[in-house]
Short mmCIF file of C-alpha atoms in Angstrom, two decimals:
data_model
loop_
_atom_site.label_atom_id
_atom_site.label_comp_id
_atom_site.label_asym_id
_atom_site.label_seq_id
_atom_site.Cartn_x
_atom_site.Cartn_y
_atom_site.Cartn_z
CA MET A 1 121.61 172.67 -182.76
CA ASN A 2 118.38 173.30 -185.23
CA ALA A 3 115.06 174.39 -183.96
CA ILE A 4 113.14 171.18 -184.03
CA ASP A 5 109.83 171.40 -185.43
CA ILE A 6 106.98 170.04 -183.46
CA PRO A 7 103.48 170.24 -183.82
CA TRP A 8 101.78 171.92 -180.58
CA LEU A 9 99.41 169.14 -180.36
CA LEU A 10 102.32 166.24 -180.25
CA GLU A 11 104.25 168.38 -178.11
CA LEU A 12 101.31 168.26 -175.30
CA VAL A 13 100.79 164.85 -175.84
CA ILE A 14 104.33 164.03 -175.05
CA ALA A 15 104.79 166.50 -171.97
CA VAL A 16 101.54 164.54 -170.65
CA PHE A 17 103.17 161.54 -171.16
CA LEU A 18 106.32 162.75 -169.83
CA LEU A 19 104.95 164.37 -166.49
CA PHE A 20 102.41 161.40 -165.84
CA GLY A 21 105.20 159.31 -165.85
CA ALA A 22 107.46 161.33 -163.47
CA VAL A 23 104.50 161.41 -161.63
CA VAL A 24 103.80 158.17 -161.26
CA ALA A 25 107.58 156.88 -160.63
CA LEU A 26 107.60 159.52 -157.78
CA VAL A 27 104.69 157.90 -156.23
CA GLY A 28 106.23 154.19 -156.69
CA SER A 29 109.58 155.76 -155.30
CA TRP A 30 107.79 157.05 -152.28
CA GLY A 31 105.59 153.89 -151.96
CA LEU A 32 108.80 151.79 -151.55
CA ALA A 33 110.19 154.22 -148.82
CA LYS A 34 107.61 154.60 -146.29
CA LEU A 35 104.96 151.13 -146.87
CA PRO A 36 105.90 148.83 -143.93
CA ASP A 37 106.07 145.28 -145.45
CA LEU A 38 107.30 143.33 -148.54
CA PHE A 39 104.30 142.95 -149.70
CA MET A 40 102.96 146.60 -149.41
CA ARG A 41 106.53 147.40 -151.02
CA LEU A 42 106.41 145.60 -153.52
CA HIS A 43 103.50 146.77 -155.42
CA GLY A 44 104.46 150.92 -155.56
CA PRO A 45 107.74 150.04 -157.19
CA THR A 46 106.27 147.33 -159.91
CA LYS A 47 102.97 149.60 -160.62
CA ALA A 48 105.51 152.77 -160.94
CA SER A 49 108.06 150.95 -163.33
CA THR A 50 105.31 149.19 -165.53
CA LEU A 51 102.96 152.50 -165.45
CA GLY A 52 105.57 155.38 -164.65
CA VAL A 53 108.40 154.47 -166.84
CA GLY A 54 106.33 153.02 -169.53
CA CYS A 55 104.80 156.74 -169.93
CA THR A 56 107.93 158.21 -170.00
CA LEU A 57 109.39 156.07 -172.74
CA ILE A 58 105.85 156.07 -174.76
CA GLY A 59 106.68 159.61 -174.73
CA SER A 60 110.51 159.46 -175.82
CA LEU A 61 108.99 156.64 -178.18
CA LEU A 62 106.66 159.64 -179.84
CA TYR A 63 109.14 162.21 -179.89
CA PHE A 64 112.19 159.86 -181.20
CA SER A 65 109.38 158.95 -183.79
CA HIS A 66 108.71 161.91 -185.20
CA GLN A 67 112.21 163.09 -185.32
CA GLN A 68 113.31 159.73 -187.43
CA GLY A 69 109.96 159.76 -190.01
CA GLY A 70 109.25 156.31 -188.47
CA VAL A 71 108.84 154.44 -185.22
CA SER A 72 111.82 154.29 -183.01
CA ILE A 73 112.50 150.24 -182.61
CA GLN A 74 114.61 151.29 -179.73
CA GLU A 75 112.00 152.67 -177.60
CA ALA A 76 109.18 150.18 -178.60
CA LEU A 77 111.58 147.13 -177.72
CA VAL A 78 112.04 148.51 -174.30
CA THR A 79 108.75 149.32 -173.67
CA MET A 80 107.70 145.64 -174.66
CA PHE A 81 110.58 144.54 -172.44
CA LEU A 82 109.59 146.55 -169.64
CA PHE A 83 105.69 145.26 -169.67
CA ALA A 84 106.46 142.01 -170.16
CA THR A 85 109.23 141.38 -167.32
CA ALA A 86 108.10 143.75 -164.28
CA PRO A 87 105.01 142.15 -163.56
CA VAL A 88 106.74 138.60 -163.92
CA SER A 89 109.70 139.73 -161.45
CA ALA A 90 106.95 140.78 -159.30
CA HIS A 91 105.38 137.72 -158.73
CA MET A 92 108.28 135.69 -158.36
CA MET A 93 109.22 138.05 -155.30
CA ALA A 94 106.12 137.88 -154.15
CA LYS A 95 106.14 133.67 -154.48
CA ALA A 96 110.17 133.89 -152.94
CA ALA A 97 108.64 136.26 -150.17
CA LEU A 98 105.73 133.41 -149.38
CA ARG A 99 107.82 130.45 -149.20
CA ARG A 100 110.21 131.79 -146.39
CA HIS A 101 107.35 133.10 -144.26
CA LEU A 102 107.99 136.38 -144.24
CA LYS A 103 105.92 138.13 -141.67
CA CYS A 104 103.76 141.06 -143.13
CA VAL A 105 101.98 143.44 -140.75
CA THR A 106 99.40 142.55 -138.31
CA ARG A 107 96.42 145.29 -139.77
CA THR A 108 96.64 142.93 -143.60
CA ARG A 109 93.33 142.06 -144.47
CA ASN A 110 94.04 138.95 -146.19
CA PRO A 111 97.65 137.62 -144.78
CA PRO A 112 98.96 134.93 -146.18
CA SER A 113 99.13 131.16 -144.97
CA PRO A 114 101.95 129.50 -143.63
#
């Protein structure tokens, strides 16, 4: 395996994207485990998948684009697909929960109306 020659500034940018993505994904998974009801639980993983995995994919896109000498199509397509589908799927799950009249915690400021 050959040593990879990456400029230090690009290494720094890639590392920042990967670390930030990992931290956001960790916070989102912690929110999924700790938040009390579905409506709150849905918020954490949605943001984590959109922002955390998105930042990780952007870091991967930068790395492989530098290695291949052009834009890495696979990472670009996965990133665009993720940014398009994660908010839509969260919205559909929230609408399904509203139609099923799922209970929310009592301290919710604006509870859904039945």
